[in-house]
Amino acid sequence: MMNSSGDEQVVGGAVTLGLLAAWALHDLEELATVPGWWRRNLPALRERYPAVPEAVWRRAGSGDGREFAVAVGAMAAVVGSVSVAGRLTGGRSATYQAALHAFGLHGVVHLAQAGLVRGYTPGSATSPLIVVPFTLWARRRLRRAGVLRATRPRDLAVGLGFAAAATVASHAVARRLTSG
């Protein structure tokens, strides 16, 4: 479909709201695997990577399944909001596009983590099957519609910064809601 100026095509819900759907499938894997994976693998990771500060290992081992689930719910609100912003703007929303970039890079990070531990890590199964392919497909559709902003390294850094801030905020909300 065309926008009011008639010179650009607008992308549909599969591209924009599809971000939320792809994220949900990916995070279902994480919800199912994160707490048990950390319990089983923390001792070996501490031994393999002694340069990692002890505070990092303590924090990684202190989270429980309930807190993680609440954090995922808080992140769902963020991803849902940016997906709706993408839908309402036909994919033009800078925030939606930044989140899409961050989602794809997040998948690459999961694959790198799996490489570092030389095995499965939570999120590494759906990253090559859903996260990265969806991101590449959505970017192609946005580009074809003429609405994908030129991606500069700065844009990727902004996307990762946005994702990091949303992750920290989601976990802070979860910690606050589940403590006490």
PDB file of C-alpha atoms in Angstrom:
ATOM      1  CA  MET A   1       0.000   0.000   0.000  1.00  0.00           C
ATOM      2  CA  MET A   2       1.141   3.567  -0.569  1.00  0.00           C
ATOM      3  CA  ASN A   3       1.531   6.433   1.867  1.00  0.00           C
ATOM      4  CA  SER A   4      -0.104   9.814   1.357  1.00  0.00           C
ATOM      5  CA  SER A   5       2.761  11.159  -0.766  1.00  0.00           C
ATOM      6  CA  GLY A   6       2.589   8.100  -2.993  1.00  0.00           C
ATOM      7  CA  ASP A   7       6.362   7.719  -3.337  1.00  0.00           C
ATOM      8  CA  GLU A   8       7.068   5.071  -0.699  1.00  0.00           C
ATOM      9  CA  GLN A   9       5.415   1.772   0.079  1.00  0.00           C
ATOM     10  CA  VAL A  10       4.394   1.081   3.646  1.00  0.00           C
ATOM     11  CA  VAL A  11       5.240  -2.212   5.292  1.00  0.00           C
ATOM     12  CA  GLY A  12       2.595  -4.236   7.054  1.00  0.00           C
ATOM     13  CA  GLY A  13       2.136  -5.960  10.345  1.00  0.00           C
ATOM     14  CA  ALA A  14       4.240  -8.998   9.468  1.00  0.00           C
ATOM     15  CA  VAL A  15       7.331  -6.793   9.466  1.00  0.00           C
ATOM     16  CA  THR A  16       6.466  -4.505  12.343  1.00  0.00           C
ATOM     17  CA  LEU A  17       4.358  -6.584  14.737  1.00  0.00           C
ATOM     18  CA  GLY A  18       6.403  -9.561  13.581  1.00  0.00           C
ATOM     19  CA  LEU A  19       9.232  -8.184  15.714  1.00  0.00           C
ATOM     20  CA  LEU A  20       7.129  -8.839  18.813  1.00  0.00           C
ATOM     21  CA  ALA A  21       6.202 -12.337  17.589  1.00  0.00           C
ATOM     22  CA  ALA A  22       9.817 -13.259  16.786  1.00  0.00           C
ATOM     23  CA  TRP A  23      10.976 -11.837  20.103  1.00  0.00           C
ATOM     24  CA  ALA A  24       8.286 -13.821  21.980  1.00  0.00           C
ATOM     25  CA  LEU A  25       9.340 -17.101  20.354  1.00  0.00           C
ATOM     26  CA  HIS A  26      12.968 -16.365  21.163  1.00  0.00           C
ATOM     27  CA  ASP A  27      12.217 -15.424  24.756  1.00  0.00           C
ATOM     28  CA  LEU A  28      10.130 -18.561  25.282  1.00  0.00           C
ATOM     29  CA  GLU A  29      13.374 -20.463  24.732  1.00  0.00           C
ATOM     30  CA  GLU A  30      15.137 -18.240  27.257  1.00  0.00           C
ATOM     31  CA  LEU A  31      12.317 -18.564  29.803  1.00  0.00           C
ATOM     32  CA  ALA A  32      12.497 -22.332  29.535  1.00  0.00           C
ATOM     33  CA  THR A  33      16.266 -22.582  29.845  1.00  0.00           C
ATOM     34  CA  VAL A  34      17.932 -19.658  31.648  1.00  0.00           C
ATOM     35  CA  PRO A  35      17.561 -20.529  35.370  1.00  0.00           C
ATOM     36  CA  GLY A  36      18.530 -24.202  35.017  1.00  0.00           C
ATOM     37  CA  TRP A  37      21.321 -23.435  32.568  1.00  0.00           C
ATOM     38  CA  TRP A  38      22.975 -21.013  35.006  1.00  0.00           C
ATOM     39  CA  ARG A  39      22.706 -23.485  37.903  1.00  0.00           C
ATOM     40  CA  ARG A  40      24.339 -26.244  35.837  1.00  0.00           C
ATOM     41  CA  ASN A  41      27.025 -24.157  34.146  1.00  0.00           C
ATOM     42  CA  LEU A  42      28.093 -21.457  36.593  1.00  0.00           C
ATOM     43  CA  PRO A  43      30.863 -23.487  38.308  1.00  0.00           C
ATOM     44  CA  ALA A  44      32.470 -24.471  34.990  1.00  0.00           C
ATOM     45  CA  LEU A  45      32.205 -20.918  33.628  1.00  0.00           C
ATOM     46  CA  ARG A  46      33.870 -19.490  36.744  1.00  0.00           C
ATOM     47  CA  GLU A  47      36.726 -21.928  36.273  1.00  0.00           C
ATOM     48  CA  ARG A  48      37.068 -21.373  32.526  1.00  0.00           C
ATOM     49  CA  TYR A  49      36.938 -17.560  32.758  1.00  0.00           C
ATOM     50  CA  PRO A  50      38.778 -16.563  35.961  1.00  0.00           C
ATOM     51  CA  ALA A  51      39.295 -12.976  34.745  1.00  0.00           C
ATOM     52  CA  VAL A  52      35.558 -12.257  34.982  1.00  0.00           C
ATOM     53  CA  PRO A  53      34.929 -10.303  38.201  1.00  0.00           C
ATOM     54  CA  GLU A  54      33.335 -12.301  41.007  1.00  0.00           C
ATOM     55  CA  ALA A  55      30.508  -9.753  41.252  1.00  0.00           C
ATOM     56  CA  VAL A  56      29.406 -10.745  37.737  1.00  0.00           C
ATOM     57  CA  TRP A  57      29.278 -14.426  38.681  1.00  0.00           C
ATOM     58  CA  ARG A  58      27.399 -13.666  41.924  1.00  0.00           C
ATOM     59  CA  ARG A  59      24.789 -11.629  40.051  1.00  0.00           C
ATOM     60  CA  ALA A  60      24.434 -14.289  37.353  1.00  0.00           C
ATOM     61  CA  GLY A  61      23.891 -16.978  39.951  1.00  0.00           C
ATOM     62  CA  SER A  62      21.531 -14.985  42.163  1.00  0.00           C
ATOM     63  CA  GLY A  63      18.628 -14.580  39.749  1.00  0.00           C
ATOM     64  CA  ASP A  64      15.691 -16.912  40.071  1.00  0.00           C
ATOM     65  CA  GLY A  65      13.161 -18.079  37.536  1.00  0.00           C
ATOM     66  CA  ARG A  66      10.387 -15.857  38.851  1.00  0.00           C
ATOM     67  CA  GLU A  67      12.490 -12.704  38.678  1.00  0.00           C
ATOM     68  CA  PHE A  68      13.650 -13.604  35.172  1.00  0.00           C
ATOM     69  CA  ALA A  69      10.051 -14.206  34.042  1.00  0.00           C
ATOM     70  CA  VAL A  70       8.990 -10.788  35.367  1.00  0.00           C
ATOM     71  CA  ALA A  71      11.948  -9.175  33.564  1.00  0.00           C
ATOM     72  CA  VAL A  72      10.865 -10.880  30.339  1.00  0.00           C
ATOM     73  CA  GLY A  73       7.351  -9.508  30.892  1.00  0.00           C
ATOM     74  CA  ALA A  74       8.717  -6.000  31.369  1.00  0.00           C
ATOM     75  CA  MET A  75      10.775  -6.354  28.189  1.00  0.00           C
ATOM     76  CA  ALA A  76       7.642  -7.569  26.391  1.00  0.00           C
ATOM     77  CA  ALA A  77       6.080  -4.189  27.127  1.00  0.00           C
ATOM     78  CA  VAL A  78       9.079  -2.444  25.552  1.00  0.00           C
ATOM     79  CA  VAL A  79       9.184  -4.680  22.460  1.00  0.00           C
ATOM     80  CA  GLY A  80       5.410  -4.460  22.108  1.00  0.00           C
ATOM     81  CA  SER A  81       5.554  -0.666  22.252  1.00  0.00           C
ATOM     82  CA  VAL A  82       8.259  -0.348  19.607  1.00  0.00           C
ATOM     83  CA  SER A  83       6.476  -2.885  17.400  1.00  0.00           C
ATOM     84  CA  VAL A  84       3.266  -0.866  17.597  1.00  0.00           C
ATOM     85  CA  ALA A  85       5.252   2.313  16.845  1.00  0.00           C
ATOM     86  CA  GLY A  86       6.633   0.529  13.810  1.00  0.00           C
ATOM     87  CA  ARG A  87       3.143  -0.521  12.718  1.00  0.00           C
ATOM     88  CA  LEU A  88       1.665   2.934  13.179  1.00  0.00           C
ATOM     89  CA  THR A  89       4.429   4.512  11.090  1.00  0.00           C
ATOM     90  CA  GLY A  90       4.583   1.867   8.379  1.00  0.00           C
ATOM     91  CA  GLY A  91       8.030   0.849   9.577  1.00  0.00           C
ATOM     92  CA  ARG A  92       9.445   4.389   9.601  1.00  0.00           C
ATOM     93  CA  SER A  93       9.775   4.737  13.383  1.00  0.00           C
ATOM     94  CA  ALA A  94      13.414   5.296  14.279  1.00  0.00           C
ATOM     95  CA  THR A  95      12.805   3.528  17.594  1.00  0.00           C
ATOM     96  CA  TYR A  96      11.309   0.507  15.837  1.00  0.00           C
ATOM     97  CA  GLN A  97      14.240   0.351  13.421  1.00  0.00           C
ATOM     98  CA  ALA A  98      16.756   0.695  16.275  1.00  0.00           C
ATOM     99  CA  ALA A  99      14.999  -2.111  18.142  1.00  0.00           C
ATOM    100  CA  LEU A 100      15.038  -4.275  15.008  1.00  0.00           C
ATOM    101  CA  HIS A 101      18.802  -3.737  14.635  1.00  0.00           C
ATOM    102  CA  ALA A 102      19.305  -4.497  18.320  1.00  0.00           C
ATOM    103  CA  PHE A 103      17.232  -7.683  18.045  1.00  0.00           C
ATOM    104  CA  GLY A 104      19.392  -8.971  15.203  1.00  0.00           C
ATOM    105  CA  LEU A 105      22.602  -8.061  17.006  1.00  0.00           C
ATOM    106  CA  HIS A 106      21.221  -9.716  20.133  1.00  0.00           C
ATOM    107  CA  GLY A 107      20.936 -12.934  18.130  1.00  0.00           C
ATOM    108  CA  VAL A 108      24.544 -12.620  17.001  1.00  0.00           C
ATOM    109  CA  VAL A 109      25.587 -12.108  20.640  1.00  0.00           C
ATOM    110  CA  HIS A 110      23.806 -15.347  21.580  1.00  0.00           C
ATOM    111  CA  LEU A 111      25.725 -17.186  18.873  1.00  0.00           C
ATOM    112  CA  ALA A 112      29.007 -15.679  20.099  1.00  0.00           C
ATOM    113  CA  GLN A 113      28.170 -16.754  23.652  1.00  0.00           C
ATOM    114  CA  ALA A 114      27.555 -20.302  22.460  1.00  0.00           C
ATOM    115  CA  GLY A 115      30.918 -20.180  20.696  1.00  0.00           C
ATOM    116  CA  LEU A 116      32.668 -18.957  23.839  1.00  0.00           C
ATOM    117  CA  VAL A 117      31.253 -21.727  26.000  1.00  0.00           C
ATOM    118  CA  ARG A 118      31.620 -24.245  23.167  1.00  0.00           C
ATOM    119  CA  GLY A 119      28.049 -25.406  23.484  1.00  0.00           C
ATOM    120  CA  TYR A 120      24.456 -24.447  24.023  1.00  0.00           C
ATOM    121  CA  THR A 121      23.573 -21.200  25.774  1.00  0.00           C
ATOM    122  CA  PRO A 122      20.017 -19.944  26.354  1.00  0.00           C
ATOM    123  CA  GLY A 123      18.826 -18.213  23.207  1.00  0.00           C
ATOM    124  CA  SER A 124      21.344 -19.833  20.895  1.00  0.00           C
ATOM    125  CA  ALA A 125      18.827 -22.265  19.359  1.00  0.00           C
ATOM    126  CA  THR A 126      16.325 -19.654  18.203  1.00  0.00           C
ATOM    127  CA  SER A 127      18.943 -17.073  17.205  1.00  0.00           C
ATOM    128  CA  PRO A 128      19.937 -18.742  13.908  1.00  0.00           C
ATOM    129  CA  LEU A 129      16.413 -20.048  13.287  1.00  0.00           C
ATOM    130  CA  ILE A 130      14.290 -17.003  14.163  1.00  0.00           C
ATOM    131  CA  VAL A 131      16.158 -13.909  15.400  1.00  0.00           C
ATOM    132  CA  VAL A 132      18.737 -13.397  12.663  1.00  0.00           C
ATOM    133  CA  PRO A 133      16.533 -14.559   9.740  1.00  0.00           C
ATOM    134  CA  PHE A 134      13.593 -12.417  10.870  1.00  0.00           C
ATOM    135  CA  THR A 135      15.827  -9.371  11.250  1.00  0.00           C
ATOM    136  CA  LEU A 136      17.357  -9.811   7.794  1.00  0.00           C
ATOM    137  CA  TRP A 137      13.922 -10.414   6.227  1.00  0.00           C
ATOM    138  CA  ALA A 138      12.371  -7.379   7.952  1.00  0.00           C
ATOM    139  CA  ARG A 139      15.298  -5.173   6.920  1.00  0.00           C
ATOM    140  CA  ARG A 140      14.885  -6.329   3.295  1.00  0.00           C
ATOM    141  CA  ARG A 141      11.170  -5.515   3.402  1.00  0.00           C
ATOM    142  CA  LEU A 142      11.844  -2.083   4.927  1.00  0.00           C
ATOM    143  CA  ARG A 143      14.529  -1.394   2.322  1.00  0.00           C
ATOM    144  CA  ARG A 144      12.251  -2.504  -0.532  1.00  0.00           C
ATOM    145  CA  ALA A 145       9.495  -0.213   0.788  1.00  0.00           C
ATOM    146  CA  GLY A 146      11.969   2.685   0.873  1.00  0.00           C
ATOM    147  CA  VAL A 147      11.596   3.309   4.599  1.00  0.00           C
ATOM    148  CA  LEU A 148      14.763   1.741   6.046  1.00  0.00           C
ATOM    149  CA  ARG A 149      17.047   4.468   7.285  1.00  0.00           C
ATOM    150  CA  ALA A 150      20.674   4.188   6.210  1.00  0.00           C
ATOM    151  CA  THR A 151      22.399   2.135   8.875  1.00  0.00           C
ATOM    152  CA  ARG A 152      25.588   3.641  10.207  1.00  0.00           C
ATOM    153  CA  PRO A 153      27.769   2.149  12.948  1.00  0.00           C
ATOM    154  CA  ARG A 154      26.416   4.864  15.241  1.00  0.00           C
ATOM    155  CA  ASP A 155      22.875   3.573  14.623  1.00  0.00           C
ATOM    156  CA  LEU A 156      23.899   0.074  15.647  1.00  0.00           C
ATOM    157  CA  ALA A 157      25.510   1.460  18.799  1.00  0.00           C
ATOM    158  CA  VAL A 158      22.316   3.403  19.587  1.00  0.00           C
ATOM    159  CA  GLY A 159      20.256   0.244  19.045  1.00  0.00           C
ATOM    160  CA  LEU A 160      22.506  -1.769  21.343  1.00  0.00           C
ATOM    161  CA  GLY A 161      22.456   1.026  23.921  1.00  0.00           C
ATOM    162  CA  PHE A 162      18.659   1.109  23.780  1.00  0.00           C
ATOM    163  CA  ALA A 163      18.527  -2.671  24.211  1.00  0.00           C
ATOM    164  CA  ALA A 164      21.006  -2.578  27.091  1.00  0.00           C
ATOM    165  CA  ALA A 165      19.058   0.175  28.858  1.00  0.00           C
ATOM    166  CA  ALA A 166      15.773  -1.682  28.354  1.00  0.00           C
ATOM    167  CA  THR A 167      17.355  -4.887  29.679  1.00  0.00           C
ATOM    168  CA  VAL A 168      18.775  -3.183  32.776  1.00  0.00           C
ATOM    169  CA  ALA A 169      15.439  -1.429  33.410  1.00  0.00           C
ATOM    170  CA  SER A 170      13.469  -4.664  32.927  1.00  0.00           C
ATOM    171  CA  HIS A 171      15.656  -6.498  35.426  1.00  0.00           C
ATOM    172  CA  ALA A 172      15.488  -3.602  37.894  1.00  0.00           C
ATOM    173  CA  VAL A 173      11.683  -3.626  37.668  1.00  0.00           C
ATOM    174  CA  ALA A 174      11.656  -7.399  38.121  1.00  0.00           C
ATOM    175  CA  ARG A 175      13.993  -7.240  41.130  1.00  0.00           C
ATOM    176  CA  ARG A 176      11.818  -4.601  42.745  1.00  0.00           C
ATOM    177  CA  LEU A 177       8.557  -6.451  42.057  1.00  0.00           C
ATOM    178  CA  THR A 178       9.830  -9.833  43.260  1.00  0.00           C
ATOM    179  CA  SER A 179      11.793  -8.763  46.336  1.00  0.00           C
ATOM    180  CA  GLY A 180       9.987  -8.788  49.600  1.00  0.00           C
TER     181      GLY A 180
END
